[in-house]
């Protein structure tokens, strides 16, 4: 049985990832789940982010998804590794009670989620893998939520691939809220973006590449271009995550066969569907239908 690819985010930011996934893989089906009722995740503890993310992933699995993309930097930083190491290695029946179309697994079945072919991927590693080819000075900046910066996930991952690269991070606590308030093109956005970029460059004036470590931030691109000095590259994640997923499916033909192809997208939110539709229009530039669910 084939099923859509799941994309999870704490709110709306993951829609920028979904947009690039659809552009790169137009024939694939997707389910997008936004936990808007409990957003933002950025300032929450590791334990809380893990629990919330785990609930969403298992819900997407129960909807039939074999592959889930965490289109959220905070979830990728604070929950991905634990889900991969702890939850995917547990028996199937401990975590999922039903599958798509009401299919149930035999009682006592001991096969783990991993052996059943379930996978969860994040957005940090695909960006990290290419950063070495983007920077010339070998000095890289990260702008992200407080939680992502505090986790040091980017610094740790970059050091594994490119130990010669110096990484500096800057938390930008208001940026996502500015985007969701529809103020991305305002003078206020210009002020707060410039303030954080200046703080980042004060930490390291040799930075020539800045990774947007939050999926909301591509909507601030105009403000970022005004704030960033000439010659400094701004790196949104979407295109790299999409290219990485395409490559992953090519390298894993069994997973590629398990992911359905109809070019459809289904949207779910844990908050108000009307509010979600309003914000989604900003991120996707299209009108969508969305269903409210509980986790």
GROMACS .gro file of C-alpha atoms in nm:
model
  295
    1UNK     CA    1   0.000   0.000   0.000
    2UNK     CA    2   0.131   0.343  -0.093
    3UNK     CA    3   0.074   0.661   0.109
    4UNK     CA    4   0.169   1.031   0.110
    5UNK     CA    5   0.490   1.173   0.254
    6UNK     CA    6   0.423   1.342   0.587
    7UNK     CA    7   0.555   1.691   0.660
    8UNK     CA    8   0.532   1.817   1.018
    9UNK     CA    9   0.589   2.162   1.162
   10UNK     CA   10   0.495   2.332   1.485
   11UNK     CA   11   0.311   2.591   1.279
   12UNK     CA   12   0.335   2.751   0.938
   13UNK     CA   13   0.708   2.771   0.868
   14UNK     CA   14   0.726   2.418   0.732
   15UNK     CA   15   0.509   2.536   0.445
   16UNK     CA   16   0.822   2.692   0.294
   17UNK     CA   17   0.978   2.345   0.297
   18UNK     CA   18   0.663   2.186   0.155
   19UNK     CA   19   0.658   2.442  -0.126
   20UNK     CA   20   1.006   2.338  -0.237
   21UNK     CA   21   0.927   1.967  -0.195
   22UNK     CA   22   0.628   2.003  -0.426
   23UNK     CA   23   0.838   2.198  -0.677
   24UNK     CA   24   1.108   1.931  -0.679
   25UNK     CA   25   0.876   1.629  -0.654
   26UNK     CA   26   0.553   1.743  -0.823
   27UNK     CA   27   0.405   1.394  -0.865
   28UNK     CA   28   0.435   1.297  -0.497
   29UNK     CA   29   0.149   1.315  -0.248
   30UNK     CA   30   0.198   1.498   0.081
   31UNK     CA   31   0.021   1.538   0.414
   32UNK     CA   32   0.107   1.856   0.604
   33UNK     CA   33   0.041   1.870   0.977
   34UNK     CA   34   0.083   2.193   1.172
   35UNK     CA   35   0.063   2.184   1.552
   36UNK     CA   36  -0.049   2.546   1.560
   37UNK     CA   37  -0.238   2.506   1.888
   38UNK     CA   38   0.090   2.449   2.074
   39UNK     CA   39   0.320   2.671   1.868
   40UNK     CA   40   0.574   2.818   1.895
   41UNK     CA   41   0.815   2.540   1.989
   42UNK     CA   42   1.126   2.761   1.983
   43UNK     CA   43   1.146   2.842   2.354
   44UNK     CA   44   1.013   2.510   2.487
   45UNK     CA   45   1.231   2.251   2.661
   46UNK     CA   46   1.385   1.951   2.487
   47UNK     CA   47   1.145   1.714   2.664
   48UNK     CA   48   0.834   1.907   2.564
   49UNK     CA   49   0.945   1.950   2.201
   50UNK     CA   50   1.026   1.579   2.182
   51UNK     CA   51   0.688   1.474   2.323
   52UNK     CA   52   0.491   1.708   2.096
   53UNK     CA   53   0.692   1.606   1.790
   54UNK     CA   54   0.663   1.238   1.871
   55UNK     CA   55   0.283   1.267   1.898
   56UNK     CA   56   0.265   1.435   1.558
   57UNK     CA   57   0.495   1.182   1.392
   58UNK     CA   58   0.295   0.890   1.526
   59UNK     CA   59  -0.025   1.052   1.408
   60UNK     CA   60   0.117   1.084   1.057
   61UNK     CA   61   0.229   0.721   1.072
   62UNK     CA   62  -0.123   0.622   1.175
   63UNK     CA   63  -0.250   0.807   0.866
   64UNK     CA   64  -0.039   0.575   0.654
   65UNK     CA   65   0.275   0.784   0.600
   66UNK     CA   66   0.590   0.573   0.589
   67UNK     CA   67   0.819   0.873   0.563
   68UNK     CA   68   0.788   1.191   0.771
   69UNK     CA   69   0.991   1.509   0.720
   70UNK     CA   70   1.030   1.735   1.023
   71UNK     CA   71   0.992   2.066   0.841
   72UNK     CA   72   1.082   2.248   1.161
   73UNK     CA   73   1.431   2.334   1.282
   74UNK     CA   74   1.338   2.324   1.651
   75UNK     CA   75   1.184   1.977   1.617
   76UNK     CA   76   1.480   1.861   1.408
   77UNK     CA   77   1.723   1.997   1.668
   78UNK     CA   78   1.547   1.877   1.982
   79UNK     CA   79   1.350   1.566   1.883
   80UNK     CA   80   1.474   1.399   1.564
   81UNK     CA   81   1.764   1.202   1.707
   82UNK     CA   82   1.561   1.071   2.003
   83UNK     CA   83   1.276   0.963   1.776
   84UNK     CA   84   1.517   0.787   1.540
   85UNK     CA   85   1.710   0.612   1.817
   86UNK     CA   86   1.433   0.537   2.068
   87UNK     CA   87   1.092   0.533   1.903
   88UNK     CA   88   1.166   0.382   1.562
   89UNK     CA   89   1.346   0.094   1.736
   90UNK     CA   90   1.046   0.003   1.953
   91UNK     CA   91   0.784  -0.260   1.864
   92UNK     CA   92   0.524  -0.140   1.617
   93UNK     CA   93   0.223  -0.212   1.841
   94UNK     CA   94   0.358  -0.006   2.129
   95UNK     CA   95   0.335   0.309   1.921
   96UNK     CA   96   0.070   0.271   1.652
   97UNK     CA   97  -0.266   0.106   1.704
   98UNK     CA   98  -0.397   0.139   1.352
   99UNK     CA   99  -0.279   0.204   1.001
  100UNK     CA  100  -0.431   0.356   0.692
  101UNK     CA  101  -0.786   0.244   0.612
  102UNK     CA  102  -0.825   0.080   0.953
  103UNK     CA  103  -0.562  -0.189   0.900
  104UNK     CA  104  -0.457  -0.337   1.235
  105UNK     CA  105  -0.144  -0.525   1.322
  106UNK     CA  106  -0.157  -0.868   1.490
  107UNK     CA  107  -0.137  -0.854   1.868
  108UNK     CA  108   0.211  -0.915   1.996
  109UNK     CA  109   0.385  -0.842   1.668
  110UNK     CA  110   0.743  -0.756   1.766
  111UNK     CA  111   0.871  -0.592   1.449
  112UNK     CA  112   0.995  -0.240   1.515
  113UNK     CA  113   0.883   0.067   1.325
  114UNK     CA  114   1.226   0.080   1.165
  115UNK     CA  115   1.200  -0.277   1.040
  116UNK     CA  116   0.849  -0.200   0.915
  117UNK     CA  117   1.006   0.063   0.695
  118UNK     CA  118   0.911   0.382   0.881
  119UNK     CA  119   1.153   0.675   0.865
  120UNK     CA  120   1.179   1.029   1.002
  121UNK     CA  121   1.412   1.290   0.848
  122UNK     CA  122   1.494   1.648   0.947
  123UNK     CA  123   1.590   1.976   0.782
  124UNK     CA  124   1.925   2.047   0.947
  125UNK     CA  125   2.152   1.786   0.793
  126UNK     CA  126   2.063   1.854   0.426
  127UNK     CA  127   2.162   2.218   0.474
  128UNK     CA  128   2.476   2.132   0.667
  129UNK     CA  129   2.594   1.890   0.399
  130UNK     CA  130   2.613   2.162   0.133
  131UNK     CA  131   2.744   2.451   0.342
  132UNK     CA  132   3.106   2.354   0.282
  133UNK     CA  133   3.063   2.427  -0.088
  134UNK     CA  134   2.898   2.764  -0.021
  135UNK     CA  135   3.145   2.938   0.211
  136UNK     CA  136   3.483   3.067   0.096
  137UNK     CA  137   3.599   3.225   0.420
  138UNK     CA  138   3.500   2.911   0.619
  139UNK     CA  139   3.304   3.134   0.859
  140UNK     CA  140   2.929   3.060   0.874
  141UNK     CA  141   2.645   3.226   1.062
  142UNK     CA  142   2.318   3.074   1.180
  143UNK     CA  143   2.004   3.278   1.250
  144UNK     CA  144   1.732   3.074   1.419
  145UNK     CA  145   1.498   3.045   1.715
  146UNK     CA  146   1.634   3.049   2.067
  147UNK     CA  147   1.577   2.674   2.099
  148UNK     CA  148   1.767   2.587   1.783
  149UNK     CA  149   2.060   2.812   1.872
  150UNK     CA  150   2.071   2.682   2.227
  151UNK     CA  151   2.074   2.321   2.105
  152UNK     CA  152   2.395   2.389   1.905
  153UNK     CA  153   2.268   2.139   1.649
  154UNK     CA  154   2.408   2.331   1.354
  155UNK     CA  155   2.747   2.380   1.515
  156UNK     CA  156   2.772   2.013   1.605
  157UNK     CA  157   2.662   1.889   1.263
  158UNK     CA  158   2.885   2.129   1.072
  159UNK     CA  159   3.185   2.030   1.284
  160UNK     CA  160   3.128   1.665   1.186
  161UNK     CA  161   3.136   1.740   0.815
  162UNK     CA  162   3.364   2.045   0.808
  163UNK     CA  163   3.582   2.077   1.121
  164UNK     CA  164   3.761   2.374   0.963
  165UNK     CA  165   3.445   2.590   0.954
  166UNK     CA  166   3.382   2.842   1.233
  167UNK     CA  167   3.012   2.872   1.323
  168UNK     CA  168   2.841   3.161   1.503
  169UNK     CA  169   2.474   3.161   1.599
  170UNK     CA  170   2.224   3.437   1.665
  171UNK     CA  171   1.878   3.385   1.817
  172UNK     CA  172   1.606   3.594   1.651
  173UNK     CA  173   1.305   3.559   1.882
  174UNK     CA  174   1.070   3.803   1.707
  175UNK     CA  175   1.124   3.712   1.344
  176UNK     CA  176   0.871   3.428   1.318
  177UNK     CA  177   0.606   3.637   1.496
  178UNK     CA  178   0.666   3.923   1.251
  179UNK     CA  179   0.607   3.687   0.959
  180UNK     CA  180   0.289   3.539   1.105
  181UNK     CA  181   0.156   3.886   1.178
  182UNK     CA  182   0.185   3.966   0.808
  183UNK     CA  183   0.451   4.232   0.872
  184UNK     CA  184   0.740   4.081   0.676
  185UNK     CA  185   0.758   4.383   0.443
  186UNK     CA  186   0.721   4.646   0.718
  187UNK     CA  187   0.973   4.894   0.854
  188UNK     CA  188   0.954   4.706   1.182
  189UNK     CA  189   1.074   4.390   1.008
  190UNK     CA  190   1.363   4.582   0.854
  191UNK     CA  191   1.461   4.715   1.198
  192UNK     CA  192   1.457   4.382   1.382
  193UNK     CA  193   1.624   4.192   1.099
  194UNK     CA  194   1.902   4.450   1.074
  195UNK     CA  195   1.948   4.444   1.452
  196UNK     CA  196   2.003   4.066   1.467
  197UNK     CA  197   2.221   4.054   1.155
  198UNK     CA  198   2.443   4.324   1.300
  199UNK     CA  199   2.469   4.130   1.626
  200UNK     CA  200   2.568   3.818   1.434
  201UNK     CA  201   2.835   3.997   1.230
  202UNK     CA  202   2.972   4.162   1.544
  203UNK     CA  203   3.048   3.811   1.670
  204UNK     CA  204   3.239   3.727   1.352
  205UNK     CA  205   3.304   3.983   1.077
  206UNK     CA  206   3.443   3.712   0.845
  207UNK     CA  207   3.105   3.540   0.799
  208UNK     CA  208   3.026   3.507   0.429
  209UNK     CA  209   2.736   3.260   0.452
  210UNK     CA  210   2.425   3.290   0.670
  211UNK     CA  211   2.195   2.991   0.707
  212UNK     CA  212   1.829   3.067   0.774
  213UNK     CA  213   1.778   2.814   1.051
  214UNK     CA  214   1.403   2.870   1.080
  215UNK     CA  215   1.154   2.793   0.807
  216UNK     CA  216   0.971   3.123   0.858
  217UNK     CA  217   1.273   3.329   0.764
  218UNK     CA  218   1.260   3.300   0.382
  219UNK     CA  219   0.958   3.531   0.398
  220UNK     CA  220   1.191   3.796   0.541
  221UNK     CA  221   1.423   3.774   0.239
  222UNK     CA  222   1.370   4.134   0.130
  223UNK     CA  223   1.458   4.263   0.478
  224UNK     CA  224   1.755   4.027   0.493
  225UNK     CA  225   1.893   4.146   0.160
  226UNK     CA  226   1.885   4.504   0.292
  227UNK     CA  227   2.062   4.408   0.615
  228UNK     CA  228   2.329   4.172   0.487
  229UNK     CA  229   2.652   4.322   0.345
  230UNK     CA  230   2.739   4.264  -0.023
  231UNK     CA  231   2.908   3.932  -0.083
  232UNK     CA  232   2.739   3.752   0.207
  233UNK     CA  233   2.526   3.461   0.090
  234UNK     CA  234   2.182   3.400   0.247
  235UNK     CA  235   2.090   3.031   0.254
  236UNK     CA  236   1.723   2.926   0.283
  237UNK     CA  237   1.680   2.556   0.348
  238UNK     CA  238   1.391   2.452   0.126
  239UNK     CA  239   1.574   2.378  -0.197
  240UNK     CA  240   1.844   2.177  -0.019
  241UNK     CA  241   1.592   1.973   0.181
  242UNK     CA  242   1.398   1.902  -0.139
  243UNK     CA  243   1.710   1.796  -0.329
  244UNK     CA  244   1.811   1.575  -0.036
  245UNK     CA  245   1.469   1.406  -0.029
  246UNK     CA  246   1.481   1.344  -0.403
  247UNK     CA  247   1.824   1.185  -0.361
  248UNK     CA  248   1.702   0.982  -0.062
  249UNK     CA  249   1.416   0.833  -0.264
  250UNK     CA  250   1.653   0.749  -0.548
  251UNK     CA  251   1.882   0.567  -0.302
  252UNK     CA  252   1.592   0.388  -0.130
  253UNK     CA  253   1.370   0.240  -0.403
  254UNK     CA  254   1.155   0.055  -0.150
  255UNK     CA  255   1.063   0.383   0.017
  256UNK     CA  256   1.008   0.547  -0.320
  257UNK     CA  257   0.758   0.272  -0.405
  258UNK     CA  258   0.582   0.317  -0.070
  259UNK     CA  259   0.526   0.690  -0.132
  260UNK     CA  260   0.224   0.755  -0.349
  261UNK     CA  261   0.219   0.967  -0.661
  262UNK     CA  262  -0.089   1.173  -0.737
  263UNK     CA  263   0.038   1.527  -0.691
  264UNK     CA  264  -0.201   1.594  -0.400
  265UNK     CA  265  -0.156   1.774  -0.068
  266UNK     CA  266  -0.379   1.736   0.239
  267UNK     CA  267  -0.352   1.988   0.521
  268UNK     CA  268  -0.423   1.942   0.892
  269UNK     CA  269  -0.393   2.182   1.185
  270UNK     CA  270  -0.449   2.153   1.558
  271UNK     CA  271  -0.580   2.511   1.570
  272UNK     CA  272  -0.830   2.722   1.377
  273UNK     CA  273  -0.863   2.615   1.011
  274UNK     CA  274  -0.958   2.972   0.914
  275UNK     CA  275  -0.644   3.113   1.073
  276UNK     CA  276  -0.433   2.842   0.909
  277UNK     CA  277  -0.579   2.916   0.565
  278UNK     CA  278  -0.508   3.286   0.611
  279UNK     CA  279  -0.143   3.231   0.701
  280UNK     CA  280  -0.092   2.953   0.448
  281UNK     CA  281  -0.188   3.196   0.173
  282UNK     CA  282   0.116   3.408   0.271
  283UNK     CA  283   0.351   3.111   0.264
  284UNK     CA  284   0.216   2.930  -0.042
  285UNK     CA  285   0.051   3.206  -0.247
  286UNK     CA  286  -0.254   2.986  -0.297
  287UNK     CA  287  -0.583   2.903  -0.130
  288UNK     CA  288  -0.606   2.567   0.044
  289UNK     CA  289  -0.852   2.355   0.238
  290UNK     CA  290  -0.750   2.243   0.586
  291UNK     CA  291  -0.898   2.013   0.852
  292UNK     CA  292  -0.866   2.051   1.227
  293UNK     CA  293  -0.750   1.748   1.426
  294UNK     CA  294  -0.640   1.667   1.780
  295UNK     CA  295  -0.310   1.505   1.873
   0.00000   0.00000   0.00000
